[in-house]
Amino acid sequence: MNIDEIGPIEGHWLGEIRGTHIGNAFLRVYRSNGELISDLRINIQGEVTVFDGRVNAGPPMTIDLVPHVEPGIEIDQSLVGRMTIGNIHTDGFSSEWELSNGARGIAKWIATTVSQGTTTVQTPLVPIRPAQLISKEVPIGAVTIYRTELEGLIQKLKSLCSNDIEPVITATIDNGKVIMYAKDILARGDLPSSVNECTISIADNQPNAQKSIVINFNKQSESNVVVQGPDETWSTGASVDLTEFMKRYTSYGTTAFRKYGLLINAFIFLSAIIVIPDFDIVERVLLIIVIYTVMIAFISLHALVPNTVIYFDDTKRNPFRRQLPTIYSAVLATGIVAVVTILFKYLPVTSWVLWLRDWFGN
């Protein structure tokens, strides 16, 4: 197809990006050396990404998406993609975009006319009205989610937002971040058995009724649910409903250990400060070494217990396994405290010093 037969794609366009990424965009298509060249700039949460490309006649008509880099800089191949153009009208068109990292979505474009330093924006296909969004953020405890439960959570998100929209999962797989629709990522055969960090999100961007739900699962820090909706009633109701739903996956023992476990260290440290004046200098040094060792043991134990475990594989597991991290933590912590208690009760610090002197002397 000749370049003049491609259609009225040449010009300036304002767009809205929806899908795994949500943002605003500006597209400029111009002629250069007998080809139509594209300059696409996308603003996602204040971060602007620039894509260079070329218009391919098709059918279907497509635009290459190649990240703009300075000469000598290697292109990030995970961000290379393509945008497929739908029917073009005088006032706009729709398109579908996809990147190599699995990110996908749609975009709606509005025609603009730029001439003599002035910009005239034609009437959009759908009038864009600013929408007020009410946001609710609720913390959730330590969770363990199995494959079937993950599928149930995905269906729950769809029922709260829109059954016609597929949630998006963001996870780190093979040392790289993957952003894909839930059904696509769960269909992959190269998934790890489990992950400790993950984000599941869904967004319904109907005019004047925008809704979004984001669940952030974190390995060490606190996980949370973020709900945004058009009014207070929906946002509050959805956040309460979802947090109640998440309780079935929550280990309250692990949550308590993650939340209050390090307070044990503070208690041990304060106890040491109280008893240290009763000993001479050698005994004080030995006591500090013991207390420091115990505190390091508790910190290490705290770091070993993940706040989140999400299983991707289909292996059937006993729901009791959800409490295993709590049991391990309780047993180890009890053992550490018991050893310290026995040492203090049955082996006075003076005896420690004499024993160490004899041991080193021999």
XYZ file of C-alpha atoms in Angstrom:
362
model
C 0.000 0.000 0.000
C 1.314 3.431 -0.932
C 2.003 5.917 1.834
C -0.709 8.211 0.477
C -3.245 5.379 0.775
C -2.614 4.692 4.449
C -5.235 7.161 5.621
C -5.466 10.255 7.771
C -3.066 9.016 10.462
C -0.608 11.828 9.777
C -0.855 14.636 12.315
C -1.051 15.197 16.063
C -3.132 13.088 18.475
C -3.928 13.217 22.186
C -4.606 9.857 23.790
C -5.580 7.931 26.894
C -3.702 4.698 27.608
C -5.556 1.902 29.398
C -4.680 -1.687 30.288
C -1.693 -2.921 32.286
C -0.550 0.715 32.289
C -2.762 3.787 32.668
C -1.719 7.240 31.519
C -1.922 10.067 29.010
C -0.141 10.160 25.668
C 0.814 12.426 22.782
C 1.368 10.980 19.293
C 2.894 12.827 16.350
C 2.971 11.164 12.917
C 4.931 12.916 10.172
C 6.551 12.223 6.795
C 10.285 11.658 6.448
C 12.123 10.246 3.408
C 8.950 8.804 1.945
C 7.853 7.115 5.204
C 5.453 7.965 7.997
C 7.396 8.268 11.261
C 5.841 8.272 14.731
C 6.883 10.059 17.907
C 4.920 8.702 20.900
C 5.240 10.136 24.422
C 3.439 8.442 27.316
C 3.028 9.938 30.786
C 2.399 7.291 33.460
C 2.252 8.678 37.004
C 4.556 11.556 36.120
C 7.155 9.420 34.323
C 7.424 10.124 30.594
C 8.525 7.378 28.178
C 9.312 8.209 24.543
C 8.861 5.685 21.720
C 10.151 6.086 18.174
C 8.560 4.143 15.348
C 7.407 3.772 11.778
C 3.878 3.383 10.413
C 3.336 0.088 8.593
C 0.516 0.109 6.026
C -0.705 -3.406 6.748
C -3.439 -4.418 6.804
C -3.826 -4.030 9.661
C -2.054 -0.729 10.036
C 0.532 -0.818 12.834
C 3.045 1.491 14.460
C 6.355 0.163 15.748
C 7.130 1.028 19.372
C 10.858 1.313 20.054
C 12.132 3.100 23.204
C 14.012 6.273 22.327
C 17.638 6.104 23.486
C 20.722 8.203 22.912
C 23.303 6.913 20.403
C 25.460 4.194 21.920
C 22.861 3.214 24.541
C 21.411 -0.288 24.279
C 17.654 -0.506 23.714
C 15.647 -2.282 26.414
C 14.116 -5.084 24.349
C 11.421 -5.736 26.972
C 9.878 -2.352 26.071
C 9.808 -2.938 22.304
C 6.299 -3.425 20.964
C 3.652 -2.547 18.433
C 0.415 -0.591 18.269
C -2.364 -1.793 15.963
C -4.576 0.968 14.564
C -8.345 0.610 14.282
C -10.665 2.568 11.993
C -9.586 6.200 11.705
C -12.261 8.902 11.784
C -11.857 12.613 11.332
C -12.003 13.164 15.075
C -10.166 10.138 16.433
C -9.435 6.425 16.453
C -8.830 3.512 18.796
C -5.806 1.242 18.942
C -4.471 -1.823 20.726
C -0.892 -1.866 22.034
C 1.427 -4.583 23.304
C 5.019 -4.692 24.603
C 7.490 -7.571 24.704
C 7.317 -7.783 28.513
C 3.650 -8.797 28.318
C 2.124 -5.367 28.937
C -1.017 -4.842 26.856
C -3.971 -2.534 26.554
C -5.978 -0.159 24.416
C -5.785 3.548 23.678
C -8.256 6.168 22.472
C -6.966 9.073 20.404
C -8.369 12.544 19.741
C -7.291 14.559 16.703
C -5.621 17.924 17.196
C -4.603 20.569 14.675
C -1.387 22.535 15.170
C -0.710 25.609 13.041
C 0.892 29.052 13.472
C 1.595 28.538 17.148
C -2.017 27.781 18.067
C -3.624 24.476 18.899
C -7.236 23.603 18.147
C -8.619 20.459 19.720
C -11.574 18.969 17.904
C -14.553 17.556 19.777
C -13.610 14.106 21.139
C -15.642 11.000 20.415
C -16.457 10.758 24.138
C -16.387 14.001 26.140
C -13.700 13.839 28.821
C -14.904 15.099 32.184
C -12.778 15.284 35.304
C -13.833 12.656 37.807
C -13.472 12.823 41.563
C -12.014 9.634 42.984
C -12.337 8.557 46.612
C -9.366 6.473 47.755
C -9.238 3.939 50.598
C -6.073 2.166 51.743
C -6.340 -0.766 54.156
C -3.421 -2.850 55.517
C -3.641 -6.639 55.379
C -1.750 -9.214 57.422
C 0.657 -11.978 56.455
C -0.988 -14.083 53.756
C -0.401 -17.446 52.103
C -2.395 -17.942 48.897
C -2.527 -21.200 46.931
C -3.181 -21.466 43.185
C -6.915 -22.194 43.459
C -7.283 -19.419 46.026
C -5.427 -17.018 43.725
C -7.914 -17.810 40.973
C -10.737 -17.160 43.447
C -9.204 -13.815 44.415
C -9.033 -12.824 40.743
C -12.727 -13.616 40.322
C -13.480 -11.589 43.447
C -11.732 -8.545 41.978
C -13.694 -8.913 38.750
C -16.979 -9.108 40.660
C -16.163 -5.921 42.582
C -15.002 -3.915 39.573
C -16.187 -5.396 36.272
C -16.530 -8.989 35.090
C -15.548 -7.872 31.580
C -12.105 -6.634 32.673
C -9.190 -8.960 33.356
C -6.984 -8.132 36.368
C -3.279 -7.533 35.834
C -0.544 -9.328 37.782
C 2.889 -7.779 38.262
C 5.568 -10.120 39.596
C 9.321 -10.661 39.439
C 10.118 -13.834 37.512
C 13.650 -14.910 36.552
C 15.068 -11.636 37.905
C 12.812 -9.604 35.599
C 9.540 -7.813 36.233
C 6.604 -9.311 34.326
C 3.343 -7.397 33.788
C 0.598 -9.515 32.247
C -3.128 -10.150 32.396
C -3.928 -12.704 35.097
C -5.229 -15.345 32.689
C -2.093 -15.015 30.541
C 0.445 -15.209 33.339
C -1.289 -18.180 34.977
C -1.241 -20.007 31.636
C 2.557 -19.800 31.422
C 4.498 -23.004 31.916
C 7.693 -21.405 33.216
C 6.363 -19.869 36.416
C 8.203 -20.409 39.714
C 6.369 -22.478 42.304
C 5.827 -19.385 44.459
C 6.657 -15.697 44.857
C 6.912 -13.474 47.927
C 6.090 -10.169 46.229
C 3.293 -9.487 43.791
C 0.778 -6.833 42.751
C -2.709 -7.598 41.462
C -4.694 -4.709 39.997
C -7.888 -4.084 38.076
C -9.283 -0.832 36.669
C -12.617 0.067 35.106
C -12.300 3.409 33.323
C -15.882 4.149 32.323
C -16.546 7.903 32.041
C -17.596 9.373 35.410
C -17.494 5.912 37.035
C -13.821 5.068 37.239
C -12.950 2.273 39.656
C -9.663 0.623 40.501
C -8.417 -1.916 43.030
C -4.753 -2.644 43.723
C -3.480 -5.322 46.122
C 0.197 -4.939 47.013
C 1.737 -8.109 48.445
C 5.164 -7.459 50.018
C 7.765 -9.869 51.378
C 8.960 -7.828 54.349
C 6.941 -4.618 54.600
C 3.207 -4.432 55.251
C 0.895 -5.469 52.419
C -2.181 -3.390 51.635
C -5.323 -2.953 49.561
C -5.872 0.350 47.723
C -9.371 1.054 46.391
C -10.383 4.070 44.301
C -13.946 4.765 43.268
C -16.362 7.489 42.192
C -17.948 7.896 45.614
C -17.429 7.218 49.318
C -20.025 4.450 49.461
C -18.476 2.249 46.784
C -14.878 2.800 47.912
C -15.652 2.008 51.548
C -17.848 -0.976 50.697
C -15.330 -2.482 48.285
C -12.398 -2.046 50.682
C -14.293 -3.623 53.589
C -15.564 -6.491 51.427
C -12.108 -7.245 50.049
C -10.296 -7.074 53.396
C -12.878 -9.447 54.895
C -12.346 -11.751 51.917
C -8.565 -11.660 52.472
C -8.895 -12.831 56.083
C -9.368 -16.428 54.905
C -5.802 -16.348 53.549
C -4.289 -14.634 56.597
C -2.032 -16.247 59.195
C -2.672 -14.275 62.361
C 0.268 -15.839 64.191
C 2.693 -14.829 61.448
C 1.099 -11.384 61.313
C 1.615 -10.925 65.058
C 5.206 -12.172 64.880
C 5.991 -9.875 61.946
C 4.371 -6.949 63.740
C 5.581 -7.454 67.319
C 8.519 -9.869 67.031
C 11.180 -7.178 67.106
C 9.740 -5.839 70.354
C 11.320 -8.891 71.991
C 14.695 -7.457 71.058
C 13.815 -4.208 72.775
C 12.770 -6.134 75.897
C 16.028 -8.119 75.905
C 18.059 -4.941 75.461
C 16.271 -3.143 78.304
C 16.729 -6.180 80.548
C 20.449 -6.117 79.831
C 20.664 -2.427 80.755
C 18.921 -3.159 84.057
C 21.188 -6.032 85.142
C 24.555 -4.819 83.774
C 25.407 -2.558 86.778
C 25.421 -5.647 89.051
C 28.468 -7.166 87.316
C 32.131 -6.264 87.035
C 33.680 -5.180 83.743
C 34.575 -8.663 82.453
C 31.131 -10.008 83.232
C 29.543 -6.977 81.568
C 31.458 -7.575 78.353
C 30.453 -11.243 78.324
C 26.825 -10.381 79.030
C 26.768 -7.832 76.203
C 28.167 -10.439 73.793
C 25.471 -12.943 74.777
C 22.684 -10.376 74.533
C 23.957 -9.154 71.162
C 24.037 -12.739 69.856
C 20.465 -13.357 70.994
C 19.267 -10.121 69.394
C 20.949 -11.012 66.082
C 19.269 -14.431 66.257
C 15.842 -12.829 66.649
C 16.486 -10.361 63.819
C 17.562 -13.220 61.536
C 14.501 -15.228 62.515
C 12.287 -12.226 61.796
C 13.820 -11.822 58.321
C 13.389 -15.523 57.503
C 9.617 -15.413 57.966
C 8.098 -13.891 54.773
C 5.055 -11.689 54.998
C 3.645 -13.137 51.757
C 3.731 -16.476 49.941
C 1.739 -16.820 46.705
C 1.823 -20.222 45.002
C 1.580 -20.430 41.218
C 1.826 -24.214 40.903
C -1.107 -26.627 41.123
C 0.333 -28.773 43.929
C -2.334 -29.508 46.526
C -1.318 -28.379 49.982
C -2.945 -28.786 53.357
C -4.445 -25.469 54.522
C -2.644 -26.153 57.822
C 0.611 -25.272 56.023
C -0.507 -21.659 56.183
C 0.408 -21.691 59.884
C 3.774 -23.457 59.532
C 5.848 -20.229 59.484
C 4.167 -19.253 62.741
C 4.932 -22.626 64.312
C 8.556 -22.542 63.178
C 8.946 -19.017 64.511
C 7.329 -19.833 67.848
C 9.454 -22.961 68.378
C 12.721 -21.222 67.505
C 11.918 -18.124 69.535
C 10.879 -20.234 72.529
C 14.078 -22.241 72.226
C 16.239 -19.119 72.208
C 14.463 -17.662 75.242
C 14.659 -21.000 77.071
C 18.408 -21.297 76.522
C 19.011 -17.771 77.787
C 16.759 -18.370 80.813
C 18.542 -21.592 81.742
C 21.938 -19.939 81.448
C 20.933 -17.082 83.716
C 19.206 -19.320 86.248
C 21.602 -22.226 86.578
C 24.891 -20.772 85.382
C 25.846 -17.482 87.084
C 27.782 -15.024 85.011
C 30.822 -15.470 87.261
C 30.858 -19.163 86.389
C 30.794 -18.252 82.682
C 33.882 -16.126 83.132
C 35.764 -18.803 85.081
C 34.749 -21.470 82.584
C 35.935 -19.355 79.647
C 39.223 -18.576 81.411
C 39.817 -22.270 82.088
C 38.850 -23.188 78.511
C 41.173 -20.626 76.951
C 43.869 -21.484 79.493
C 43.830 -25.108 78.429
